[in-house]
Amino acid sequence: MLFMKKADFRSICPLSSSLDLVGDKWSLLIIRDLFMGKTTYSDFLSSPESIATNVLVARLKSLKEYGIIDVRKDEKRKNIKYYFLTDMGKDLLPILANMALWYEKHVHAEPEPISKHLTDLMMK
Amino acid sequence: MLFMKKADFRSICPLSSSLDLVGDKWSLLIIRDLFMGKTTYSDFLSSPESIATNVLVARLKSLKEYGIIDVRKDEKRKNIKYYFLTDMGKDLLPILANMALWYEKHVHAEPEPISKHLTDLMMK
DNA sequence: CTGTATCCAGCCGGATACTG
DNA sequence: CAGTATCCGGCTGGATACAG
C-alpha cells in the first residue's frame, strides 16, 4: 500500500490506521473535489492547488484500492472515465466539513462557499 | 511555516488551508495523545507509532506556533514541561473521533478503546 | 484531451549521538 | 530522563515529455 511506511505495520489505533488511508493532503483534496461535483481527470487538475499529474494518478490509484472511490466509463464520452465516491468515501464528509469549519472558526473567519457546501451536504 | 510548500501560498479553500496546519500524520497523533491524557515528551515517545525525536520536536514547535497546543512548566517537577491543547486544539476532537469511527466502520469493525474514549469525550 | 512515465532536487524522518 | 542536533537514505512531488 502506498502510505504504509513500514512493511505490514499497522498500529492498533484506528485513528492512526485511518491516517494511513486518508492522512494525506492530496487524497483529501481529491475527495473534496468529488464532493464538490468534480468527476474527471481534468476536473481535478483544474483545482487551485494544482496537483501534479503523477501525484494525481498515484492518489486515484490508491484511493481506488482502498475502496474510497470507484471508476466508471462515461456513457456519453466513451473515451474518458469518471470517478465517484463509494459509500465508504461519502462517509468522510463530516471529517472534511469539520476541518473546513475548524479553520474558519480559528484562523480565518470569512466563510468560503466550499465549507457552506460541505456543511449543507452533511445536513441533508 | 513548516508545512507550507510554496512560500506564502495558501489556497482560498479552508479545507486545504487546515490541511496545511493539521494535515500531517504525526501532528494528529500527538493531538490524539493529548486527548488521551498524555502531556509530556516521554509520553509522546511511548506511543506505539514510535515517533522519531527530531520529528516530535519539530511537530511540537509548529503546533505551538499555530496555537493548537501550549506549553507550561510543571509546578511539581520543575525541570520538565507539559503540553496541553488550547481551545483551538480541543476543537479538533470531532475530526479525530470521526476518523477513528470511520475506520472502524469501513475497515476494521472491532472497536478499540481509543475511539470509544474520543467519542465519549466528544459527547460530554 | 485523458492518462502515464521518467528525471531529479529537496524534504522527511529513522537512527544516533549529544547536552543539561 | 527531557530535549536538541546531525547525518543521510529514501520518498515526495514539480516539471516535463510521452502515448493513445
PDB file of C-alpha atoms (C1' of nucleotides) in Angstrom:
ATOM      1  CA  MET A   1       0.000   0.000   0.000  1.00  0.00           C
ATOM      2  CA  LEU A   2       1.085   3.478  -0.788  1.00  0.00           C
ATOM      3  CA  PHE A   3       1.314   5.135   2.583  1.00  0.00           C
ATOM      4  CA  MET A   4       2.437   2.214   4.669  1.00  0.00           C
ATOM      5  CA  LYS A   5       5.860   3.233   5.828  1.00  0.00           C
ATOM      6  CA  LYS A   6       6.906   0.003   7.497  1.00  0.00           C
ATOM      7  CA  ALA A   7       6.031  -3.208   5.735  1.00  0.00           C
ATOM      8  CA  ASP A   8       2.765  -4.610   7.017  1.00  0.00           C
ATOM      9  CA  PHE A   9       2.832  -2.416  10.065  1.00  0.00           C
ATOM     10  CA  ARG A  10      -0.472  -1.071  11.153  1.00  0.00           C
ATOM     11  CA  SER A  11      -0.996   0.433  14.538  1.00  0.00           C
ATOM     12  CA  ILE A  12      -3.744  -0.860  16.745  1.00  0.00           C
ATOM     13  CA  CYS A  13      -5.056   2.672  16.889  1.00  0.00           C
ATOM     14  CA  PRO A  14      -7.959   3.182  14.472  1.00  0.00           C
ATOM     15  CA  LEU A  15      -7.065   6.844  14.102  1.00  0.00           C
ATOM     16  CA  SER A  16      -3.508   6.058  13.122  1.00  0.00           C
ATOM     17  CA  SER A  17      -4.779   3.405  10.730  1.00  0.00           C
ATOM     18  CA  SER A  18      -7.220   5.772   9.102  1.00  0.00           C
ATOM     19  CA  LEU A  19      -4.388   8.250   8.643  1.00  0.00           C
ATOM     20  CA  ASP A  20      -2.573   5.584   6.651  1.00  0.00           C
ATOM     21  CA  LEU A  21      -5.504   5.679   4.247  1.00  0.00           C
ATOM     22  CA  VAL A  22      -6.580   9.320   4.140  1.00  0.00           C
ATOM     23  CA  GLY A  23      -3.948  11.168   6.145  1.00  0.00           C
ATOM     24  CA  ASP A  24      -2.577  12.755   3.043  1.00  0.00           C
ATOM     25  CA  LYS A  25      -3.282  16.231   1.805  1.00  0.00           C
ATOM     26  CA  TRP A  26      -3.636  15.336  -1.857  1.00  0.00           C
ATOM     27  CA  SER A  27      -6.010  12.450  -1.226  1.00  0.00           C
ATOM     28  CA  LEU A  28      -8.299  14.605   0.864  1.00  0.00           C
ATOM     29  CA  LEU A  29      -8.289  17.377  -1.729  1.00  0.00           C
ATOM     30  CA  ILE A  30      -9.348  14.918  -4.409  1.00  0.00           C
ATOM     31  CA  ILE A  31     -12.103  13.704  -2.120  1.00  0.00           C
ATOM     32  CA  ARG A  32     -13.112  17.319  -1.546  1.00  0.00           C
ATOM     33  CA  ASP A  33     -13.296  17.832  -5.289  1.00  0.00           C
ATOM     34  CA  LEU A  34     -15.530  14.792  -5.609  1.00  0.00           C
ATOM     35  CA  PHE A  35     -17.884  16.235  -3.005  1.00  0.00           C
ATOM     36  CA  MET A  36     -17.874  19.471  -4.958  1.00  0.00           C
ATOM     37  CA  GLY A  37     -19.177  17.668  -8.001  1.00  0.00           C
ATOM     38  CA  LYS A  38     -15.937  17.167  -9.907  1.00  0.00           C
ATOM     39  CA  THR A  39     -15.591  13.809 -11.587  1.00  0.00           C
ATOM     40  CA  THR A  40     -12.886  13.779 -14.239  1.00  0.00           C
ATOM     41  CA  TYR A  41      -9.141  13.866 -14.549  1.00  0.00           C
ATOM     42  CA  SER A  42      -9.182  17.418 -15.879  1.00  0.00           C
ATOM     43  CA  ASP A  43     -11.565  18.483 -13.126  1.00  0.00           C
ATOM     44  CA  PHE A  44      -9.002  17.502 -10.524  1.00  0.00           C
ATOM     45  CA  LEU A  45      -6.184  19.155 -12.418  1.00  0.00           C
ATOM     46  CA  SER A  46      -8.129  22.402 -12.562  1.00  0.00           C
ATOM     47  CA  SER A  47      -8.273  22.794  -8.786  1.00  0.00           C
ATOM     48  CA  PRO A  48      -6.443  25.807  -7.376  1.00  0.00           C
ATOM     49  CA  GLU A  49      -3.838  23.697  -5.556  1.00  0.00           C
ATOM     50  CA  SER A  50      -2.520  22.437  -8.925  1.00  0.00           C
ATOM     51  CA  ILE A  51      -1.776  18.830  -8.139  1.00  0.00           C
ATOM     52  CA  ALA A  52       0.997  17.253 -10.222  1.00  0.00           C
ATOM     53  CA  THR A  53      -0.169  14.641 -12.700  1.00  0.00           C
ATOM     54  CA  ASN A  54       1.982  11.860 -11.285  1.00  0.00           C
ATOM     55  CA  VAL A  55       0.595  12.590  -7.833  1.00  0.00           C
ATOM     56  CA  LEU A  56      -2.947  12.649  -9.149  1.00  0.00           C
ATOM     57  CA  VAL A  57      -2.568   9.274 -10.841  1.00  0.00           C
ATOM     58  CA  ALA A  58      -0.964   7.752  -7.756  1.00  0.00           C
ATOM     59  CA  ARG A  59      -3.678   9.033  -5.428  1.00  0.00           C
ATOM     60  CA  LEU A  60      -6.528   7.967  -7.693  1.00  0.00           C
ATOM     61  CA  LYS A  61      -4.998   4.530  -7.778  1.00  0.00           C
ATOM     62  CA  SER A  62      -4.598   4.142  -4.047  1.00  0.00           C
ATOM     63  CA  LEU A  63      -7.993   5.643  -3.260  1.00  0.00           C
ATOM     64  CA  LYS A  64      -9.499   3.060  -5.568  1.00  0.00           C
ATOM     65  CA  GLU A  65      -7.516   0.276  -3.924  1.00  0.00           C
ATOM     66  CA  TYR A  66      -8.754   1.371  -0.533  1.00  0.00           C
ATOM     67  CA  GLY A  67     -12.360   1.338  -1.742  1.00  0.00           C
ATOM     68  CA  ILE A  68     -12.851   5.048  -1.177  1.00  0.00           C
ATOM     69  CA  ILE A  69     -13.538   5.891  -4.800  1.00  0.00           C
ATOM     70  CA  ASP A  70     -14.599   3.932  -7.835  1.00  0.00           C
ATOM     71  CA  VAL A  71     -14.303   4.489 -11.562  1.00  0.00           C
ATOM     72  CA  ARG A  72     -16.770   4.106 -14.369  1.00  0.00           C
ATOM     73  CA  LYS A  73     -16.703   4.716 -18.091  1.00  0.00           C
ATOM     74  CA  ASP A  74     -18.748   7.690 -19.137  1.00  0.00           C
ATOM     75  CA  GLU A  75     -21.653   6.506 -21.291  1.00  0.00           C
ATOM     76  CA  LYS A  76     -21.662   9.663 -23.344  1.00  0.00           C
ATOM     77  CA  ARG A  77     -17.973  10.310 -23.777  1.00  0.00           C
ATOM     78  CA  LYS A  78     -16.683   6.786 -24.087  1.00  0.00           C
ATOM     79  CA  ASN A  79     -13.026   7.661 -24.010  1.00  0.00           C
ATOM     80  CA  ILE A  80     -12.953   9.127 -20.535  1.00  0.00           C
ATOM     81  CA  LYS A  81     -13.562   7.756 -17.077  1.00  0.00           C
ATOM     82  CA  TYR A  82     -15.387   9.404 -14.304  1.00  0.00           C
ATOM     83  CA  TYR A  83     -14.552   8.982 -10.688  1.00  0.00           C
ATOM     84  CA  PHE A  84     -17.022   8.903  -7.835  1.00  0.00           C
ATOM     85  CA  LEU A  85     -17.121   8.305  -4.109  1.00  0.00           C
ATOM     86  CA  THR A  86     -18.173   4.957  -2.733  1.00  0.00           C
ATOM     87  CA  ASP A  87     -20.266   4.823   0.435  1.00  0.00           C
ATOM     88  CA  MET A  88     -17.007   4.493   2.309  1.00  0.00           C
ATOM     89  CA  GLY A  89     -15.788   7.674   0.666  1.00  0.00           C
ATOM     90  CA  LYS A  90     -19.019   9.547   1.237  1.00  0.00           C
ATOM     91  CA  ASP A  91     -18.713   8.843   4.942  1.00  0.00           C
ATOM     92  CA  LEU A  92     -15.655  11.082   5.001  1.00  0.00           C
ATOM     93  CA  LEU A  93     -17.881  14.116   4.589  1.00  0.00           C
ATOM     94  CA  PRO A  94     -18.154  15.021   8.294  1.00  0.00           C
ATOM     95  CA  ILE A  95     -14.391  14.948   8.585  1.00  0.00           C
ATOM     96  CA  LEU A  96     -13.850  17.297   5.649  1.00  0.00           C
ATOM     97  CA  ALA A  97     -16.667  19.615   6.677  1.00  0.00           C
ATOM     98  CA  ASN A  98     -15.388  19.795  10.240  1.00  0.00           C
ATOM     99  CA  MET A  99     -11.871  20.569   9.087  1.00  0.00           C
ATOM    100  CA  ALA A 100     -13.099  23.434   6.936  1.00  0.00           C
ATOM    101  CA  LEU A 101     -15.303  24.784   9.738  1.00  0.00           C
ATOM    102  CA  TRP A 102     -12.483  24.436  12.233  1.00  0.00           C
ATOM    103  CA  TYR A 103     -10.217  26.531  10.060  1.00  0.00           C
ATOM    104  CA  GLU A 104     -12.803  29.236   9.588  1.00  0.00           C
ATOM    105  CA  LYS A 105     -13.567  29.353  13.279  1.00  0.00           C
ATOM    106  CA  HIS A 106      -9.989  29.566  14.479  1.00  0.00           C
ATOM    107  CA  VAL A 107      -7.909  31.032  11.692  1.00  0.00           C
ATOM    108  CA  HIS A 108      -9.857  32.819   9.056  1.00  0.00           C
ATOM    109  CA  ALA A 109     -13.382  33.884   9.914  1.00  0.00           C
ATOM    110  CA  GLU A 110     -14.628  34.608   6.436  1.00  0.00           C
ATOM    111  CA  PRO A 111     -16.695  31.635   5.349  1.00  0.00           C
ATOM    112  CA  GLU A 112     -15.941  30.378   1.853  1.00  0.00           C
ATOM    113  CA  PRO A 113     -18.539  28.718  -0.365  1.00  0.00           C
ATOM    114  CA  ILE A 114     -16.870  25.357  -0.028  1.00  0.00           C
ATOM    115  CA  SER A 115     -17.403  24.973   3.687  1.00  0.00           C
ATOM    116  CA  LYS A 116     -21.015  26.008   3.284  1.00  0.00           C
ATOM    117  CA  HIS A 117     -21.423  23.472   0.502  1.00  0.00           C
ATOM    118  CA  LEU A 118     -19.877  20.686   2.562  1.00  0.00           C
ATOM    119  CA  THR A 119     -21.955  21.579   5.581  1.00  0.00           C
ATOM    120  CA  ASP A 120     -25.139  21.687   3.523  1.00  0.00           C
ATOM    121  CA  LEU A 121     -24.306  18.290   2.067  1.00  0.00           C
ATOM    122  CA  MET A 122     -23.784  16.947   5.543  1.00  0.00           C
ATOM    123  CA  MET A 123     -27.106  18.279   6.809  1.00  0.00           C
ATOM    124  CA  LYS A 124     -29.317  16.570   4.289  1.00  0.00           C
TER     125      LYS A 124
ATOM    126  CA  MET B   1       5.766  27.672   8.484  1.00  0.00           C
ATOM    127  CA  LEU B   2       6.636  24.062   8.481  1.00  0.00           C
ATOM    128  CA  PHE B   3       4.168  22.581   6.038  1.00  0.00           C
ATOM    129  CA  MET B   4       3.865  25.447   3.635  1.00  0.00           C
ATOM    130  CA  LYS B   5       5.332  24.076   0.448  1.00  0.00           C
ATOM    131  CA  LYS B   6       5.249  27.228  -1.633  1.00  0.00           C
ATOM    132  CA  ALA B   7       6.308  30.439   0.051  1.00  0.00           C
ATOM    133  CA  ASP B   8       3.325  32.298   1.393  1.00  0.00           C
ATOM    134  CA  PHE B   9       0.915  30.312  -0.708  1.00  0.00           C
ATOM    135  CA  ARG B  10      -2.353  29.484   0.906  1.00  0.00           C
ATOM    136  CA  SER B  11      -5.305  28.242  -1.032  1.00  0.00           C
ATOM    137  CA  ILE B  12      -8.593  30.014  -0.702  1.00  0.00           C
ATOM    138  CA  CYS B  13     -10.085  26.689   0.316  1.00  0.00           C
ATOM    139  CA  PRO B  14     -10.457  26.431   4.098  1.00  0.00           C
ATOM    140  CA  LEU B  15     -10.059  22.667   3.934  1.00  0.00           C
ATOM    141  CA  SER B  16      -6.798  22.925   2.069  1.00  0.00           C
ATOM    142  CA  SER B  17      -5.642  25.583   4.495  1.00  0.00           C
ATOM    143  CA  SER B  18      -6.499  23.484   7.509  1.00  0.00           C
ATOM    144  CA  LEU B  19      -4.536  20.624   5.958  1.00  0.00           C
ATOM    145  CA  ASP B  20      -1.518  22.911   5.944  1.00  0.00           C
ATOM    146  CA  LEU B  21      -1.867  23.089   9.719  1.00  0.00           C
ATOM    147  CA  VAL B  22      -3.022  19.622  10.746  1.00  0.00           C
ATOM    148  CA  GLY B  23      -2.850  17.552   7.575  1.00  0.00           C
ATOM    149  CA  ASP B  24       0.093  15.635   8.883  1.00  0.00           C
ATOM    150  CA  LYS B  25       0.003  12.219  10.456  1.00  0.00           C
ATOM    151  CA  TRP B  26       2.453  12.938  13.252  1.00  0.00           C
ATOM    152  CA  SER B  27       0.756  16.153  14.292  1.00  0.00           C
ATOM    153  CA  LEU B  28      -2.605  14.430  14.546  1.00  0.00           C
ATOM    154  CA  LEU B  29      -1.136  11.554  16.531  1.00  0.00           C
ATOM    155  CA  ILE B  30       0.350  13.980  19.039  1.00  0.00           C
ATOM    156  CA  ILE B  31      -3.024  15.676  19.303  1.00  0.00           C
ATOM    157  CA  ARG B  32      -4.615  12.272  19.811  1.00  0.00           C
ATOM    158  CA  ASP B  33      -2.157  11.581  22.614  1.00  0.00           C
ATOM    159  CA  LEU B  34      -3.074  14.858  24.256  1.00  0.00           C
ATOM    160  CA  PHE B  35      -6.751  13.888  24.156  1.00  0.00           C
ATOM    161  CA  MET B  36      -5.788  10.568  25.713  1.00  0.00           C
ATOM    162  CA  GLY B  37      -4.287  12.374  28.680  1.00  0.00           C
ATOM    163  CA  LYS B  38      -0.635  12.335  27.699  1.00  0.00           C
ATOM    164  CA  THR B  39       1.249  15.522  28.455  1.00  0.00           C
ATOM    165  CA  THR B  40       4.998  15.040  28.408  1.00  0.00           C
ATOM    166  CA  TYR B  41       7.821  14.426  25.999  1.00  0.00           C
ATOM    167  CA  SER B  42       8.255  10.860  27.140  1.00  0.00           C
ATOM    168  CA  ASP B  43       4.508  10.279  26.958  1.00  0.00           C
ATOM    169  CA  PHE B  44       4.580  11.043  23.267  1.00  0.00           C
ATOM    170  CA  LEU B  45       7.648   8.919  22.700  1.00  0.00           C
ATOM    171  CA  SER B  46       5.955   5.975  24.344  1.00  0.00           C
ATOM    172  CA  SER B  47       3.145   5.800  21.812  1.00  0.00           C
ATOM    173  CA  PRO B  48       3.028   2.661  19.687  1.00  0.00           C
ATOM    174  CA  GLU B  49       3.827   4.501  16.458  1.00  0.00           C
ATOM    175  CA  SER B  50       7.279   5.378  17.823  1.00  0.00           C
ATOM    176  CA  ILE B  51       7.737   8.902  16.539  1.00  0.00           C
ATOM    177  CA  ALA B  52      11.328   9.966  15.948  1.00  0.00           C
ATOM    178  CA  THR B  53      12.629  12.566  18.382  1.00  0.00           C
ATOM    179  CA  ASN B  54      13.504  15.118  15.723  1.00  0.00           C
ATOM    180  CA  VAL B  55      10.009  14.784  14.284  1.00  0.00           C
ATOM    181  CA  LEU B  56       8.457  15.114  17.729  1.00  0.00           C
ATOM    182  CA  VAL B  57      10.363  18.304  18.465  1.00  0.00           C
ATOM    183  CA  ALA B  58       9.508  19.774  15.083  1.00  0.00           C
ATOM    184  CA  ARG B  59       5.814  18.995  15.442  1.00  0.00           C
ATOM    185  CA  LEU B  60       5.560  20.312  18.978  1.00  0.00           C
ATOM    186  CA  LYS B  61       7.145  23.511  17.773  1.00  0.00           C
ATOM    187  CA  SER B  62       4.839  24.027  14.828  1.00  0.00           C
ATOM    188  CA  LEU B  63       1.724  23.042  16.759  1.00  0.00           C
ATOM    189  CA  LYS B  64       2.650  25.682  19.311  1.00  0.00           C
ATOM    190  CA  GLU B  65       3.236  28.256  16.578  1.00  0.00           C
ATOM    191  CA  TYR B  66      -0.174  27.514  15.133  1.00  0.00           C
ATOM    192  CA  GLY B  67      -1.819  27.971  18.525  1.00  0.00           C
ATOM    193  CA  ILE B  68      -3.062  24.395  18.687  1.00  0.00           C
ATOM    194  CA  ILE B  69      -1.086  23.464  21.775  1.00  0.00           C
ATOM    195  CA  ASP B  70       0.601  25.378  24.542  1.00  0.00           C
ATOM    196  CA  VAL B  71       3.368  24.570  26.983  1.00  0.00           C
ATOM    197  CA  ARG B  72       3.717  25.121  30.690  1.00  0.00           C
ATOM    198  CA  LYS B  73       6.336  24.306  33.290  1.00  0.00           C
ATOM    199  CA  ASP B  74       5.263  21.577  35.627  1.00  0.00           C
ATOM    200  CA  GLU B  75       4.911  23.016  39.131  1.00  0.00           C
ATOM    201  CA  LYS B  76       5.951  19.778  40.768  1.00  0.00           C
ATOM    202  CA  ARG B  77       8.722  18.619  38.509  1.00  0.00           C
ATOM    203  CA  LYS B  78      10.311  21.929  37.604  1.00  0.00           C
ATOM    204  CA  ASN B  79      12.669  20.586  35.015  1.00  0.00           C
ATOM    205  CA  ILE B  80      10.056  19.310  32.599  1.00  0.00           C
ATOM    206  CA  LYS B  81       7.359  20.940  30.531  1.00  0.00           C
ATOM    207  CA  TYR B  82       3.917  19.710  29.973  1.00  0.00           C
ATOM    208  CA  TYR B  83       1.971  20.202  26.811  1.00  0.00           C
ATOM    209  CA  PHE B  84      -1.738  20.767  26.541  1.00  0.00           C
ATOM    210  CA  LEU B  85      -4.377  21.578  23.957  1.00  0.00           C
ATOM    211  CA  THR B  86      -5.644  25.111  23.543  1.00  0.00           C
ATOM    212  CA  ASP B  87      -9.315  25.675  22.779  1.00  0.00           C
ATOM    213  CA  MET B  88      -8.327  25.677  19.131  1.00  0.00           C
ATOM    214  CA  GLY B  89      -6.751  22.277  19.606  1.00  0.00           C
ATOM    215  CA  LYS B  90      -9.653  20.888  21.587  1.00  0.00           C
ATOM    216  CA  ASP B  91     -11.961  21.743  18.731  1.00  0.00           C
ATOM    217  CA  LEU B  92     -10.181  19.132  16.647  1.00  0.00           C
ATOM    218  CA  LEU B  93     -11.839  16.395  18.677  1.00  0.00           C
ATOM    219  CA  PRO B  94     -14.771  15.736  16.311  1.00  0.00           C
ATOM    220  CA  ILE B  95     -12.335  15.330  13.442  1.00  0.00           C
ATOM    221  CA  LEU B  96     -10.206  12.773  15.260  1.00  0.00           C
ATOM    222  CA  ALA B  97     -13.191  10.903  16.636  1.00  0.00           C
ATOM    223  CA  ASN B  98     -14.843  10.753  13.242  1.00  0.00           C
ATOM    224  CA  MET B  99     -11.685   9.449  11.610  1.00  0.00           C
ATOM    225  CA  ALA B 100     -11.414   6.664  14.155  1.00  0.00           C
ATOM    226  CA  LEU B 101     -15.093   5.776  13.815  1.00  0.00           C
ATOM    227  CA  TRP B 102     -14.839   5.892  10.040  1.00  0.00           C
ATOM    228  CA  TYR B 103     -12.011   3.386  10.103  1.00  0.00           C
ATOM    229  CA  GLU B 104     -13.836   1.031  12.405  1.00  0.00           C
ATOM    230  CA  LYS B 105     -16.992   1.216  10.340  1.00  0.00           C
ATOM    231  CA  HIS B 106     -15.374   0.606   6.976  1.00  0.00           C
ATOM    232  CA  VAL B 107     -12.166  -1.288   7.558  1.00  0.00           C
ATOM    233  CA  HIS B 108     -11.892  -2.934  10.906  1.00  0.00           C
ATOM    234  CA  ALA B 109     -15.091  -3.482  12.844  1.00  0.00           C
ATOM    235  CA  GLU B 110     -13.591  -4.213  16.227  1.00  0.00           C
ATOM    236  CA  PRO B 111     -13.846  -1.047  18.283  1.00  0.00           C
ATOM    237  CA  GLU B 112     -10.697  -0.108  20.129  1.00  0.00           C
ATOM    238  CA  PRO B 113     -10.701   1.743  23.439  1.00  0.00           C
ATOM    239  CA  ILE B 114      -9.342   4.876  21.856  1.00  0.00           C
ATOM    240  CA  SER B 115     -12.283   5.532  19.576  1.00  0.00           C
ATOM    241  CA  LYS B 116     -14.640   4.965  22.471  1.00  0.00           C
ATOM    242  CA  HIS B 117     -12.630   7.360  24.576  1.00  0.00           C
ATOM    243  CA  LEU B 118     -12.638  10.035  21.894  1.00  0.00           C
ATOM    244  CA  THR B 119     -16.333   9.587  21.284  1.00  0.00           C
ATOM    245  CA  ASP B 120     -17.097   9.779  24.993  1.00  0.00           C
ATOM    246  CA  LEU B 121     -15.043  12.957  25.240  1.00  0.00           C
ATOM    247  CA  MET B 122     -16.980  14.410  22.357  1.00  0.00           C
ATOM    248  CA  MET B 123     -20.348  13.605  23.903  1.00  0.00           C
ATOM    249  CA  LYS B 124     -19.850  15.409  27.130  1.00  0.00           C
TER     250      LYS B 124
ATOM    251  C1'  DC C   1      -7.737  15.927 -24.218  1.00  0.00           C
ATOM    252  C1'  DT C   2      -7.011  11.548 -20.775  1.00  0.00           C
ATOM    253  C1'  DG C   3      -3.631   9.273 -18.625  1.00  0.00           C
ATOM    254  C1'  DT C   4       1.203   7.548 -17.772  1.00  0.00           C
ATOM    255  C1'  DA C   5       6.187   7.616 -17.009  1.00  0.00           C
ATOM    256  C1'  DT C   6      10.741   9.489 -16.011  1.00  0.00           C
ATOM    257  C1'  DC C   7      14.003  12.742 -14.103  1.00  0.00           C
ATOM    258  C1'  DC C   8      15.790  14.658 -10.109  1.00  0.00           C
ATOM    259  C1'  DA C   9      16.170  18.405  -6.330  1.00  0.00           C
ATOM    260  C1'  DG C  10      14.597  18.784  -1.870  1.00  0.00           C
ATOM    261  C1'  DC C  11      12.339  17.442   2.046  1.00  0.00           C
ATOM    262  C1'  DC C  12      11.012  13.874   5.526  1.00  0.00           C
ATOM    263  C1'  DG C  13      12.097  11.049   9.014  1.00  0.00           C
ATOM    264  C1'  DG C  14      14.772   6.944  11.168  1.00  0.00           C
ATOM    265  C1'  DA C  15      18.983   6.254  13.650  1.00  0.00           C
ATOM    266  C1'  DT C  16      22.025   8.014  16.592  1.00  0.00           C
ATOM    267  C1'  DA C  17      24.846  10.927  19.281  1.00  0.00           C
ATOM    268  C1'  DC C  18      24.821  14.640  22.271  1.00  0.00           C
ATOM    269  C1'  DT C  19      23.716  18.307  26.162  1.00  0.00           C
ATOM    270  C1'  DG C  20      21.816  19.554  30.648  1.00  0.00           C
TER     271       DG C  20
ATOM    272  C1'  DC D   1      15.048  11.473  31.726  1.00  0.00           C
ATOM    273  C1'  DA D   2      13.889  15.990  28.786  1.00  0.00           C
ATOM    274  C1'  DG D   3      15.123  17.945  24.738  1.00  0.00           C
ATOM    275  C1'  DT D   4      18.202  19.065  20.695  1.00  0.00           C
ATOM    276  C1'  DA D   5      21.113  18.303  16.656  1.00  0.00           C
ATOM    277  C1'  DT D   6      23.276  15.957  12.750  1.00  0.00           C
ATOM    278  C1'  DC D   7      23.777  12.524   9.320  1.00  0.00           C
ATOM    279  C1'  DC D   8      21.939  10.588   5.301  1.00  0.00           C
ATOM    280  C1'  DG D   9      18.944   7.135   2.542  1.00  0.00           C
ATOM    281  C1'  DG D  10      14.556   7.162   0.550  1.00  0.00           C
ATOM    282  C1'  DC D  11      10.422   9.057  -0.688  1.00  0.00           C
ATOM    283  C1'  DT D  12       7.520  13.134  -2.415  1.00  0.00           C
ATOM    284  C1'  DG D  13       6.184  15.783  -5.813  1.00  0.00           C
ATOM    285  C1'  DG D  14       7.178  19.509  -9.511  1.00  0.00           C
ATOM    286  C1'  DA D  15       8.453  19.715 -14.324  1.00  0.00           C
ATOM    287  C1'  DT D  16       8.258  17.668 -18.401  1.00  0.00           C
ATOM    288  C1'  DA D  17       7.967  14.532 -22.031  1.00  0.00           C
ATOM    289  C1'  DC D  18       5.334  10.982 -23.879  1.00  0.00           C
ATOM    290  C1'  DA D  19       1.303   7.627 -25.541  1.00  0.00           C
ATOM    291  C1'  DG D  20      -3.382   6.822 -27.043  1.00  0.00           C
TER     292       DG D  20
END
